[in-house]
Short mmCIF file of N, CA and C in Angstrom, two decimals:
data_model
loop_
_atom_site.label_atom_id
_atom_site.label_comp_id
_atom_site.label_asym_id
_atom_site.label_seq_id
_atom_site.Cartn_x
_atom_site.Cartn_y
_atom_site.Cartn_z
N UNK A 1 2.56 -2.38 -20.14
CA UNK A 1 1.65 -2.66 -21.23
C UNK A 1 0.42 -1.77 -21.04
N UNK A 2 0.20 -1.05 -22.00
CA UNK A 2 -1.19 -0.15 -22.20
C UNK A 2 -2.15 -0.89 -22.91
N UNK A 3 -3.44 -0.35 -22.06
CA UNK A 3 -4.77 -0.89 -23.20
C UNK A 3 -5.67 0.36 -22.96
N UNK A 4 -5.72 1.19 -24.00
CA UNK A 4 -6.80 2.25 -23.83
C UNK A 4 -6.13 3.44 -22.88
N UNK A 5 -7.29 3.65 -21.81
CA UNK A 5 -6.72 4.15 -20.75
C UNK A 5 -6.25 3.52 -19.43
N UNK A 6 -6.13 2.23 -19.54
CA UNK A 6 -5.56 1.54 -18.36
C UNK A 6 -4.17 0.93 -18.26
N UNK A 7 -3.47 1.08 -17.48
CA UNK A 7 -2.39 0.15 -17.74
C UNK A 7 -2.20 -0.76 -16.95
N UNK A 8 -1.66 -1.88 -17.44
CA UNK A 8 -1.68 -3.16 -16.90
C UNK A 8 -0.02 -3.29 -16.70
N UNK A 9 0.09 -4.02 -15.07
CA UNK A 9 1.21 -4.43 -14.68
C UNK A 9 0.99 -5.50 -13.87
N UNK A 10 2.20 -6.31 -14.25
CA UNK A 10 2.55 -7.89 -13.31
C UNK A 10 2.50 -9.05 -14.27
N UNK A 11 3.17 -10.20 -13.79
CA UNK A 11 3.46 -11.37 -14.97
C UNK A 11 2.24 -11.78 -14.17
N UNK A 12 1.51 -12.21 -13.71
CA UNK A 12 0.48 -13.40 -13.48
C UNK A 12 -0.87 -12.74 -14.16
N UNK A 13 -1.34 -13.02 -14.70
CA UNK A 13 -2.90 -13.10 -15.75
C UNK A 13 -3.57 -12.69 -14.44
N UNK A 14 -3.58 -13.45 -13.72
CA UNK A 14 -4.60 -13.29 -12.19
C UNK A 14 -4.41 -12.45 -11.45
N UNK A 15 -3.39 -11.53 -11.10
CA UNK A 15 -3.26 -10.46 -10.34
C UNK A 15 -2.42 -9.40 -11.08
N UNK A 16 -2.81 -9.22 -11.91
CA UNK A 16 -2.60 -7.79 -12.83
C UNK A 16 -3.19 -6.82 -12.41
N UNK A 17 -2.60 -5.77 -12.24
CA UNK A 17 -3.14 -4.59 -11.25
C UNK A 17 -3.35 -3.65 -12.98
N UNK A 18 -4.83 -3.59 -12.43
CA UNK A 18 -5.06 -2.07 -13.80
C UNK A 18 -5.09 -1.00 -13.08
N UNK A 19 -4.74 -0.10 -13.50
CA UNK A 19 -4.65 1.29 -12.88
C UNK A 19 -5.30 2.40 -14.11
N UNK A 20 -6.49 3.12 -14.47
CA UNK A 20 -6.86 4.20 -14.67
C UNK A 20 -5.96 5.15 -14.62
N UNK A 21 -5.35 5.92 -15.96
CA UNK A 21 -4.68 7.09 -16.10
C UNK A 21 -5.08 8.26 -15.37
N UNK A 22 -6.70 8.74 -15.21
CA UNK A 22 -7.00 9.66 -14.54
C UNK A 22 -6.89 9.42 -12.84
N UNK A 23 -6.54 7.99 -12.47
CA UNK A 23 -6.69 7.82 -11.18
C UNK A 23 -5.92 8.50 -10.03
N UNK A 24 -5.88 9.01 -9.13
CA UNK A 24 -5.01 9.97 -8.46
C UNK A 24 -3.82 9.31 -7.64
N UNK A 25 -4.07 8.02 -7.81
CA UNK A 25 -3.11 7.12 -7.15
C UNK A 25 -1.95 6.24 -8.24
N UNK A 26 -2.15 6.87 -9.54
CA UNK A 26 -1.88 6.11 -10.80
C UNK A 26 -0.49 6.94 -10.88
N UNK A 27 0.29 6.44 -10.66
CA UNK A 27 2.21 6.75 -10.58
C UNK A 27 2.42 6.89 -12.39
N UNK A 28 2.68 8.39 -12.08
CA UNK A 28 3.34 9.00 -13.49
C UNK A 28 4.72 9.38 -13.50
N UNK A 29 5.84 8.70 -14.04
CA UNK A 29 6.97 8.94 -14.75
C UNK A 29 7.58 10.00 -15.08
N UNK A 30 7.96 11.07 -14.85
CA UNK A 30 8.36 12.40 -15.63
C UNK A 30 9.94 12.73 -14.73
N UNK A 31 10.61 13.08 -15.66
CA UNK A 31 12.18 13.05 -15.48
C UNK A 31 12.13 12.40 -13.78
N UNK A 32 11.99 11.00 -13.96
CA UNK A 32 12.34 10.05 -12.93
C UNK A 32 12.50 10.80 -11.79
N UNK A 33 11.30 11.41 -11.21
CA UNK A 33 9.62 11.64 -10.32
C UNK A 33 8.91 11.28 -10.29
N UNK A 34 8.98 10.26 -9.22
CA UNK A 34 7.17 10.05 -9.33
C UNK A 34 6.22 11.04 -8.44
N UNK A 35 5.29 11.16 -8.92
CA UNK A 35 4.37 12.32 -8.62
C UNK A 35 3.12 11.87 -8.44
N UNK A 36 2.28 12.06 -7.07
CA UNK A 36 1.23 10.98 -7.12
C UNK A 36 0.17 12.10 -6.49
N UNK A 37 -0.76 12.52 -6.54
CA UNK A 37 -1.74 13.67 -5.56
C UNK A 37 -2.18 12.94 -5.19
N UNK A 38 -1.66 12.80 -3.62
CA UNK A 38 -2.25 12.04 -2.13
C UNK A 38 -3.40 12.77 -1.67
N UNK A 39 -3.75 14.36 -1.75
CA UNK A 39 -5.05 14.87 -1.50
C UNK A 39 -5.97 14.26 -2.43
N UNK A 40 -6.05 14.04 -3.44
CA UNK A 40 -7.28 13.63 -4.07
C UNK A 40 -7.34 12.26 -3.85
N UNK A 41 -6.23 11.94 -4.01
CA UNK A 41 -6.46 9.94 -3.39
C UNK A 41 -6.88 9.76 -1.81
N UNK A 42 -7.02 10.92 -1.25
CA UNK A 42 -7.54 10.64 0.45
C UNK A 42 -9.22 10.72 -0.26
N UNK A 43 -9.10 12.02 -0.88
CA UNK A 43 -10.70 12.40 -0.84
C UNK A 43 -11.23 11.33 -1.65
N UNK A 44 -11.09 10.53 -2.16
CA UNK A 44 -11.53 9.20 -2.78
C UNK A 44 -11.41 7.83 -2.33
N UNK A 45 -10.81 8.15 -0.44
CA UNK A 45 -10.62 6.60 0.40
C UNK A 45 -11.75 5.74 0.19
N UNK A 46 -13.09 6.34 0.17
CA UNK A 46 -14.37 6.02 0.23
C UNK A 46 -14.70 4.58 -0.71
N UNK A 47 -13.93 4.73 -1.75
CA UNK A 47 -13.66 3.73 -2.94
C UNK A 47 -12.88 2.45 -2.20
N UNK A 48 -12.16 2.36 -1.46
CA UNK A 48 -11.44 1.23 -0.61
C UNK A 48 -11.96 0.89 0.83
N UNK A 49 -13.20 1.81 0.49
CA UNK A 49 -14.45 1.74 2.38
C UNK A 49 -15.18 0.58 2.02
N UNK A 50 -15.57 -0.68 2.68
CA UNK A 50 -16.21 -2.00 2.57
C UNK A 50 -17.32 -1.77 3.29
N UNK A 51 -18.38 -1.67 2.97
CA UNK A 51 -19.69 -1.13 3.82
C UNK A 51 -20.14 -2.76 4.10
N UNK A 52 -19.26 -3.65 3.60
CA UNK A 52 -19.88 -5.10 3.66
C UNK A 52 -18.92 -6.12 3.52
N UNK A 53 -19.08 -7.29 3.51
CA UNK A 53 -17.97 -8.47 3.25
C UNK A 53 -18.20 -8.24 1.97
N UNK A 54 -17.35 -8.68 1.21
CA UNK A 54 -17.48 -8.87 -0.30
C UNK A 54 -17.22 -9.96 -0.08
N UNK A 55 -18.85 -10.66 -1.60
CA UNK A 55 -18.83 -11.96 -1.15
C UNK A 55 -18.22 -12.85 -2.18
N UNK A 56 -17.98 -12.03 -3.18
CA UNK A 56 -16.28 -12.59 -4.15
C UNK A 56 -14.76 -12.28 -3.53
N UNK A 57 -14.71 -13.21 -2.92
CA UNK A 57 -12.98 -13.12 -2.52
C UNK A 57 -11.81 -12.20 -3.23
N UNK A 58 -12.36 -12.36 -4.45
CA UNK A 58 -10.99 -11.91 -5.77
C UNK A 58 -11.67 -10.14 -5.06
N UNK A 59 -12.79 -9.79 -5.15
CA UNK A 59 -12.93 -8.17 -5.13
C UNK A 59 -12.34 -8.00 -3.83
N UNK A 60 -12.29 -8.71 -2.57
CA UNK A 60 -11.72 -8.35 -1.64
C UNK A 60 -10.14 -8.31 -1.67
N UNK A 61 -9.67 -8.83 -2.47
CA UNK A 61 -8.24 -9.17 -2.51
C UNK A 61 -7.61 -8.01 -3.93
N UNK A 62 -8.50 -7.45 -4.48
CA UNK A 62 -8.72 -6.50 -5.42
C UNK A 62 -8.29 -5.29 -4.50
N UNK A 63 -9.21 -5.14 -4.16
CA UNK A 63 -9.60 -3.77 -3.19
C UNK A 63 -8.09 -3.30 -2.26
N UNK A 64 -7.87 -4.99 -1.44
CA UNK A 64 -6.71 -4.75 -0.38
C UNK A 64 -5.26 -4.65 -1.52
N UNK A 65 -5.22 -5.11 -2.21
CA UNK A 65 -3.79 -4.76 -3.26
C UNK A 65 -3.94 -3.24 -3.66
N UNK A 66 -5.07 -2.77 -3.92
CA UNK A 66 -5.20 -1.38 -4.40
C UNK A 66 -4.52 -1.02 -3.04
N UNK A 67 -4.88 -0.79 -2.21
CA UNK A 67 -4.42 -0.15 -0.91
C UNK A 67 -3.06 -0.44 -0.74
N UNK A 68 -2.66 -1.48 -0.84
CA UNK A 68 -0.82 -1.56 -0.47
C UNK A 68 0.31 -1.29 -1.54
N UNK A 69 -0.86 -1.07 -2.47
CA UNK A 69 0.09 0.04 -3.85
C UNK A 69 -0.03 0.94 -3.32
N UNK A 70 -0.62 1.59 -2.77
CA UNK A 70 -1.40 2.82 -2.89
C UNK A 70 -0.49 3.43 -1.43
N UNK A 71 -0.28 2.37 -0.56
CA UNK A 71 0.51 3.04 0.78
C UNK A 71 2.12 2.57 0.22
N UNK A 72 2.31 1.75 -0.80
CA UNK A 72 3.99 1.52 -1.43
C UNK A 72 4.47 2.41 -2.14
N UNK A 73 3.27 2.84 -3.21
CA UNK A 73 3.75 4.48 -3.36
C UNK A 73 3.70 5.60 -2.70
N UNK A 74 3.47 5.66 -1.43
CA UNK A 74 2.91 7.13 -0.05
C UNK A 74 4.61 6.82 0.10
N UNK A 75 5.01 5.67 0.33
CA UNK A 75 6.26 5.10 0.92
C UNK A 75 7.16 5.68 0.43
N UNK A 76 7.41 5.50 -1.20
CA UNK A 76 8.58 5.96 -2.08
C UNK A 76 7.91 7.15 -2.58
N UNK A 77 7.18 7.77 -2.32
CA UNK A 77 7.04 9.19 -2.32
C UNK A 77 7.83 10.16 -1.15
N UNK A 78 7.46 9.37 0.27
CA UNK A 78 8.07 10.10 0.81
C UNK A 78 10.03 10.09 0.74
N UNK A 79 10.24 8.97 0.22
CA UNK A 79 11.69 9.06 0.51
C UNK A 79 12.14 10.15 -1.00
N UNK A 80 11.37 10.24 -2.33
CA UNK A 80 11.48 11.09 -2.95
C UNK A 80 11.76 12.60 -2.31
N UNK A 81 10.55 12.90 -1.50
CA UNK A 81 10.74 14.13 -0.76
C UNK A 81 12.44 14.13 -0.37
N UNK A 82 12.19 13.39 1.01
CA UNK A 82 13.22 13.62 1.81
C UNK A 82 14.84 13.22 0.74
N UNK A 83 14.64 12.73 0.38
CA UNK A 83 16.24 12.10 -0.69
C UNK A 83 16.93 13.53 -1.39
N UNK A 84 16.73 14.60 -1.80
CA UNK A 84 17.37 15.53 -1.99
C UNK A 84 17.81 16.55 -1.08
N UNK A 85 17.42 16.65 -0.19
CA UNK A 85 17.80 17.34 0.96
C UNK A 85 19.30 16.21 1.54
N UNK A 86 19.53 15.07 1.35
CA UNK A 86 20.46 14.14 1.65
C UNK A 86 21.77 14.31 0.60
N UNK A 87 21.58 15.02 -0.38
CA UNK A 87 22.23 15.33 -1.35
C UNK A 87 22.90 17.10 -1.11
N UNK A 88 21.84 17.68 -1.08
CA UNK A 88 21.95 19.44 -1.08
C UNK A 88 22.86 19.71 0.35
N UNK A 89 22.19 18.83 1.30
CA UNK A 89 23.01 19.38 2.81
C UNK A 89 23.20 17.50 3.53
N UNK A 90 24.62 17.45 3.02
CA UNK A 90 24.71 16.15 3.51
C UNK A 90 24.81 15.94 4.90
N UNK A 91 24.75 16.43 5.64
CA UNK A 91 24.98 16.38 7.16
C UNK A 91 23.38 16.35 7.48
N UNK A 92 22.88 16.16 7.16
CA UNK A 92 20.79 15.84 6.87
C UNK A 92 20.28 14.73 7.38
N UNK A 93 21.10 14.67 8.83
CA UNK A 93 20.86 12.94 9.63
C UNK A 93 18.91 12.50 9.59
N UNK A 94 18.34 13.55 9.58
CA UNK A 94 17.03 13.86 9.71
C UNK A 94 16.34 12.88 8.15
N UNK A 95 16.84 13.82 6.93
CA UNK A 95 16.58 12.75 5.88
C UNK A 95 17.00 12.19 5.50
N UNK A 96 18.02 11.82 6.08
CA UNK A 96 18.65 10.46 6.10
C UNK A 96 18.05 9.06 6.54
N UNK A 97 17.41 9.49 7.60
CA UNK A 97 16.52 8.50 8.92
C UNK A 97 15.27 8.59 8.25
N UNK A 98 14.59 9.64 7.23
CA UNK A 98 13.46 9.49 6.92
C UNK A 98 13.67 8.22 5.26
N UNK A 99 14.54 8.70 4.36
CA UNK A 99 14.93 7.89 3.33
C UNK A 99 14.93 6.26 3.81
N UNK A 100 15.90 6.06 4.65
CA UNK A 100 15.81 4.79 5.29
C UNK A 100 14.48 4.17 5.93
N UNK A 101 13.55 4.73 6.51
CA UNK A 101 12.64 4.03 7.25
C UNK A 101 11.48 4.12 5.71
N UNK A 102 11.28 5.08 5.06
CA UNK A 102 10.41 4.79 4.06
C UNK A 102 10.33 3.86 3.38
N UNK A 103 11.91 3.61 3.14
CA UNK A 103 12.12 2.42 2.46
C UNK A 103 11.85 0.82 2.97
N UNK A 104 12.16 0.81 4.76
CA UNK A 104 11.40 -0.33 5.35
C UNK A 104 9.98 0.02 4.93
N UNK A 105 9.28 1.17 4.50
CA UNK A 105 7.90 1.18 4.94
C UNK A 105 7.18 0.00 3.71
N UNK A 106 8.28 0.66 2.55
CA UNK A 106 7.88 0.54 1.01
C UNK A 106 7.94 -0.95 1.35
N UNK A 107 9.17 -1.44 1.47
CA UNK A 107 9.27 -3.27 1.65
C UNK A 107 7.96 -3.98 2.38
N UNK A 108 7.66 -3.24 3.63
CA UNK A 108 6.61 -3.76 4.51
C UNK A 108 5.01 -3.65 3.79
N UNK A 109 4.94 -2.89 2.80
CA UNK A 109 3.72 -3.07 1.75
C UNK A 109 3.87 -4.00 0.66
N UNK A 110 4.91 -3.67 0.27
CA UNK A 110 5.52 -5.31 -0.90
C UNK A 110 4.98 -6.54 -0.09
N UNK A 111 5.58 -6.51 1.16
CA UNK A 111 5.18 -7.71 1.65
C UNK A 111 3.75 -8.15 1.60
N UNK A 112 3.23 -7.26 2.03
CA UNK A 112 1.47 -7.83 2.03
C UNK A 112 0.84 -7.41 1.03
N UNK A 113 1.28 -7.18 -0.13
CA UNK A 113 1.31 -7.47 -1.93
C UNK A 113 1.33 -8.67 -2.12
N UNK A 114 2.53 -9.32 -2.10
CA UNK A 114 2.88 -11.01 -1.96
C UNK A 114 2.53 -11.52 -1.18
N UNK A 115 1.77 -11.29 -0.11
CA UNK A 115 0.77 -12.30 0.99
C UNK A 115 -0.25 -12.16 -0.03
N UNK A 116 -1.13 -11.31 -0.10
CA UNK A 116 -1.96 -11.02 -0.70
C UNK A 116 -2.47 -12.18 -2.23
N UNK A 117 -1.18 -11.97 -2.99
CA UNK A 117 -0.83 -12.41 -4.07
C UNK A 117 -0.68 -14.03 -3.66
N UNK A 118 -0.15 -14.64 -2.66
CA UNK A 118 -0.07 -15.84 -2.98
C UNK A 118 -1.48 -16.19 -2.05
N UNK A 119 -2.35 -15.72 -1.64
CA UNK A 119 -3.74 -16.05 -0.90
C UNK A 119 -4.35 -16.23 -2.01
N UNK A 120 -4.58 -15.18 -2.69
CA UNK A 120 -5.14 -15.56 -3.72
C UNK A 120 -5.19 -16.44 -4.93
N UNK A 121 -3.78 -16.62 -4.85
CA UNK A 121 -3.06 -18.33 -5.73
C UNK A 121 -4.10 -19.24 -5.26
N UNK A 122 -4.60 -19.58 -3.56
CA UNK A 122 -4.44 -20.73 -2.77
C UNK A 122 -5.68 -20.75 -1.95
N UNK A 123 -6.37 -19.74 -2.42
CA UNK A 123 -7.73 -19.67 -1.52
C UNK A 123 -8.61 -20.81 -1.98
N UNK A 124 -8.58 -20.82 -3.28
CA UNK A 124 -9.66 -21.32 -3.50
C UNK A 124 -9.30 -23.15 -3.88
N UNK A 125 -8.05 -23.51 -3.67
CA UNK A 125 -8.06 -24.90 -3.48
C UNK A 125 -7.11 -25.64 -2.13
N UNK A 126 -6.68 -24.69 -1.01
CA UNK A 126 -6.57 -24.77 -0.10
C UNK A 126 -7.21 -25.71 0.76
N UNK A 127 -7.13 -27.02 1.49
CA UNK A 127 -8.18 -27.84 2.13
C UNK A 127 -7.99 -27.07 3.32
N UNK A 128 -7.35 -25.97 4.02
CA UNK A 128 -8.24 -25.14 5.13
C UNK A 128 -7.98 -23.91 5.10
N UNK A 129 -8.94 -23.29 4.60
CA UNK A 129 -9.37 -21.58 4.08
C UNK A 129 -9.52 -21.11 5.51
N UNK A 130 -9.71 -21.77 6.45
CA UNK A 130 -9.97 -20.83 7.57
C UNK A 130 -8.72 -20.77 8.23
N UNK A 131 -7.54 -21.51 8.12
CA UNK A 131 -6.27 -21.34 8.54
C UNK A 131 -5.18 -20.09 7.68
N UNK A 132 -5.76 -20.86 6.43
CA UNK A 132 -5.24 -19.96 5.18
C UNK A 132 -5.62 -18.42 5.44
N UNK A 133 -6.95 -18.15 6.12
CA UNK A 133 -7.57 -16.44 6.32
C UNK A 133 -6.99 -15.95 7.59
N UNK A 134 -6.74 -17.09 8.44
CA UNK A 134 -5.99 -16.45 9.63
C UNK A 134 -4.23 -16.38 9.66
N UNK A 135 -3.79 -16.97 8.70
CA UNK A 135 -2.49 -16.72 8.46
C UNK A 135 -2.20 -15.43 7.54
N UNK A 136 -3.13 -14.83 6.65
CA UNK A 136 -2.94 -13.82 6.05
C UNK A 136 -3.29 -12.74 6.82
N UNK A 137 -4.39 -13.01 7.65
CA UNK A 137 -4.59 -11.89 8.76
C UNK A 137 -3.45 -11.40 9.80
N UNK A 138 -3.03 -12.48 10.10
CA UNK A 138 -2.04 -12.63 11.20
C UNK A 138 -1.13 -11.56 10.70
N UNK A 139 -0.60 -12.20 9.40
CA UNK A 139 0.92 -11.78 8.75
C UNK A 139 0.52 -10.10 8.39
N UNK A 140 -0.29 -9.92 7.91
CA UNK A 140 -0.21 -8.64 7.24
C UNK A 140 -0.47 -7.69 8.44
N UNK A 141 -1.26 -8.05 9.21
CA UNK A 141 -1.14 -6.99 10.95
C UNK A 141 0.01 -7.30 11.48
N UNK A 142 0.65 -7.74 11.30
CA UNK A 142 2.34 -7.62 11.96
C UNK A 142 2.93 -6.66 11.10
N UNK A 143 2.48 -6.95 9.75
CA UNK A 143 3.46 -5.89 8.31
C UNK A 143 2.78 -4.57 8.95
N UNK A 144 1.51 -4.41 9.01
CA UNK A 144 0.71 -3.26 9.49
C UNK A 144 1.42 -2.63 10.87
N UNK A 145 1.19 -3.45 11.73
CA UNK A 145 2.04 -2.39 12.65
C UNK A 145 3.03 -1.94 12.79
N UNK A 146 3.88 -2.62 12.05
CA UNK A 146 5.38 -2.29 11.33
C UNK A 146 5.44 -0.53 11.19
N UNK A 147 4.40 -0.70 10.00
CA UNK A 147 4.21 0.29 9.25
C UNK A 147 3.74 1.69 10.39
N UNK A 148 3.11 1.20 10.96
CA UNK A 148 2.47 1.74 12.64
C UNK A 148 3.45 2.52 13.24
N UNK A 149 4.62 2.01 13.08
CA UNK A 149 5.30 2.12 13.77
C UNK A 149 6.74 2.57 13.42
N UNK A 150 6.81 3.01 12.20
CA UNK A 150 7.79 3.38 11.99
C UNK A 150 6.99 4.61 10.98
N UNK A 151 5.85 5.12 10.95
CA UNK A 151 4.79 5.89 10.54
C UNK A 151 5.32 7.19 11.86
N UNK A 152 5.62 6.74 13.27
CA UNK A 152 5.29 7.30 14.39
C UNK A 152 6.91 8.24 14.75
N UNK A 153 7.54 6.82 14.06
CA UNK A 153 9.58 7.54 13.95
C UNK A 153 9.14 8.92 12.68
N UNK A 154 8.64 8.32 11.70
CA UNK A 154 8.63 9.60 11.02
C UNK A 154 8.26 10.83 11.67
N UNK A 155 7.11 10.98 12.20
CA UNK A 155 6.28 11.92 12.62
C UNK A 155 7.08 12.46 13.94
N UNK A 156 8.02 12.16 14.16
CA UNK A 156 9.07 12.51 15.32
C UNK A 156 9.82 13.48 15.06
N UNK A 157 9.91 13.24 13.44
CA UNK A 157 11.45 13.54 12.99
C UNK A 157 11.01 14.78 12.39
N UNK A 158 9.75 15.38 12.92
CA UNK A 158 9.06 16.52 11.84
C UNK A 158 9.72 16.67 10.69
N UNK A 159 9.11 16.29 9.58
CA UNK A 159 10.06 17.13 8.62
C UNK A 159 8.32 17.22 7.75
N UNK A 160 8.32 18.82 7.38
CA UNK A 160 7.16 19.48 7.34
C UNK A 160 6.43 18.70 6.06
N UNK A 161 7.64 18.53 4.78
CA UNK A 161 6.81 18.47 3.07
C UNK A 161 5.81 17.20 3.28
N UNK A 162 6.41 15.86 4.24
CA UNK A 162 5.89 14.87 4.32
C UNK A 162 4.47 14.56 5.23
N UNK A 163 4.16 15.69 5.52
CA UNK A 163 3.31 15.59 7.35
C UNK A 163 1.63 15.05 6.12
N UNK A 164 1.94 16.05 4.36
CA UNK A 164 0.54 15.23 4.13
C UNK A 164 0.13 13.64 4.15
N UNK A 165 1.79 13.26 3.67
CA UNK A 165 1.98 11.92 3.40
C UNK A 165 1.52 11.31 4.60
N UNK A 166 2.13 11.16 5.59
CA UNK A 166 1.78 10.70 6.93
C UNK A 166 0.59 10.29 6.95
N UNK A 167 -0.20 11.88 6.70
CA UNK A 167 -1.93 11.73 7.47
C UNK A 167 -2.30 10.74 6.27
N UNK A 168 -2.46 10.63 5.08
CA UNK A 168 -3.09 10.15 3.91
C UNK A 168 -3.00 8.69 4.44
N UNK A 169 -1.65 7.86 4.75
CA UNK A 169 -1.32 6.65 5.36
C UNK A 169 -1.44 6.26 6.59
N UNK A 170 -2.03 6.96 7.44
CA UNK A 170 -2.84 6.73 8.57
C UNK A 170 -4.24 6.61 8.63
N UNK A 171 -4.91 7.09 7.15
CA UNK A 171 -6.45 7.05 7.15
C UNK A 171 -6.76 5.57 6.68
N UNK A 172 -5.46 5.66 5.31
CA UNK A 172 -5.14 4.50 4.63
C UNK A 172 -5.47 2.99 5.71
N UNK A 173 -4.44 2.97 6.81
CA UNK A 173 -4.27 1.78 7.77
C UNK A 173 -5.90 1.97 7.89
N UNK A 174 -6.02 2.77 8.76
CA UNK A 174 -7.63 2.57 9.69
C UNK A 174 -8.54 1.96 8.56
N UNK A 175 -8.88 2.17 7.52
CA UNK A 175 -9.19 1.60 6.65
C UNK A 175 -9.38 -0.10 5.93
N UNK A 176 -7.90 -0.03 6.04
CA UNK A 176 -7.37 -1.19 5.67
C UNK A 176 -7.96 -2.17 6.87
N UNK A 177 -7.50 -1.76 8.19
CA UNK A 177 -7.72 -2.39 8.96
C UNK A 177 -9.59 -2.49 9.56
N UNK A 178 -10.37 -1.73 9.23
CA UNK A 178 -11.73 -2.06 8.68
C UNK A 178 -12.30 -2.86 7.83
N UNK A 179 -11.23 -3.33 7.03
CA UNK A 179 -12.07 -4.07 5.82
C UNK A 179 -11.42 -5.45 6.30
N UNK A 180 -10.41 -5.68 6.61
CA UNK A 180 -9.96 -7.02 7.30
C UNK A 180 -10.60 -7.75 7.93
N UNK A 181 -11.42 -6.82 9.22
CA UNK A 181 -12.02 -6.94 10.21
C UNK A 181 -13.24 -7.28 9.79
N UNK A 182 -14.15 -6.63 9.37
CA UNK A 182 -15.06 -6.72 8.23
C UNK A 182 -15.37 -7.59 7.55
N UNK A 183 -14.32 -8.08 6.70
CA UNK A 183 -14.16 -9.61 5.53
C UNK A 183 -14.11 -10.13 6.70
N UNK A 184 -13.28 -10.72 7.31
CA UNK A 184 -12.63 -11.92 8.01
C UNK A 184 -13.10 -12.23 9.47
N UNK A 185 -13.93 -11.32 10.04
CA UNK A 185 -14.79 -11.04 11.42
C UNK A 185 -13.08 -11.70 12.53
N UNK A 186 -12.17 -11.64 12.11
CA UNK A 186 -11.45 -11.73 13.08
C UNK A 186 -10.47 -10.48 13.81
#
């Protein structure tokens, strides 16, 4: 669904992700490619930098969904890369192993989409928010090091087109993992 220049996606009224057409992280469609410029979405991390707690919950939970779109598409970007080389030279054990782990990567950001998504269902009538903040903390640094860590299999497997992807989703984490720390002092 379009409005203007934004487009709106997701069934819940409450966590509808708008995305800005000019935005560099805003996934464009063209003969089923997605095409996303990860250099300009690094040079604009600054926008997902928390110089503070935000003291509306929803902007913090705003901010961290932007980011796990934002590393779900780094995810299925990279298996874009690597997925034709699996085709052209099938004996391509290399992007083979990269297709596959992107795709855990992509799932392991879904996941803390839907943490994300149901915190925010439950924050605010939850009778213990401080269990509720340490269970979302908990869960999504396990999804995080996941990601950590199968970030590290990639980077093994050199394969050159992806090495921007990599760095962009490593600034991404440190980040992410600043503003957690940050909001939640845990």
């Amino acid at each position: 669904q379009t409005k203007g220049n934004l487009e709106m996606e997701g069934t819940d009224d409450d966590m509808k992700i708008e995305r800005q057409k000019g935005d560099p992280a805003f996934v464009m469609i063209e003969n089923k490619n997605i095409q996303i410029d990860f250099k300009t979405s690094l040079l604009n991390i600054d926008n997902y930098t928390l110089q503070s707690p935000c003291v509306e919950m929803n902007n913090f939970i705003k901010t961290a969904n932007t980011m796990a779109r934002s590393g779900c598409n780094a995810s299925h970007e990279m298996q874009n890369l690597a997925a034709p080389f699996t085709r052209s030279q099938p004996g391509n054990d290399i992007a083979k192993q990269i297709v596959g782990i992107a795709g855990q990567m992509e799932n392991q950001w879904r996941n803390i989409q839907m943490q994300l998504f149901n915190f925010k269902r439950q924050h605010k009538t939850h009778p213990n928010v401080d269990n509720l903040k340490r269970n979302l903390c908990t869960n999504t640094k396990k999804q995080i090091d996941a990601i950590v860590m199968n970030l590290e299999k990639v980077s093994k497997l050199k394969f050159d087109s992806i090495e921007a992807i990599e760095g962009s989703m490593q600034v991404l984490i440190a980040v992410w993992r600043n503003n957690f720390k940050l909001q939640f002092g845990l």
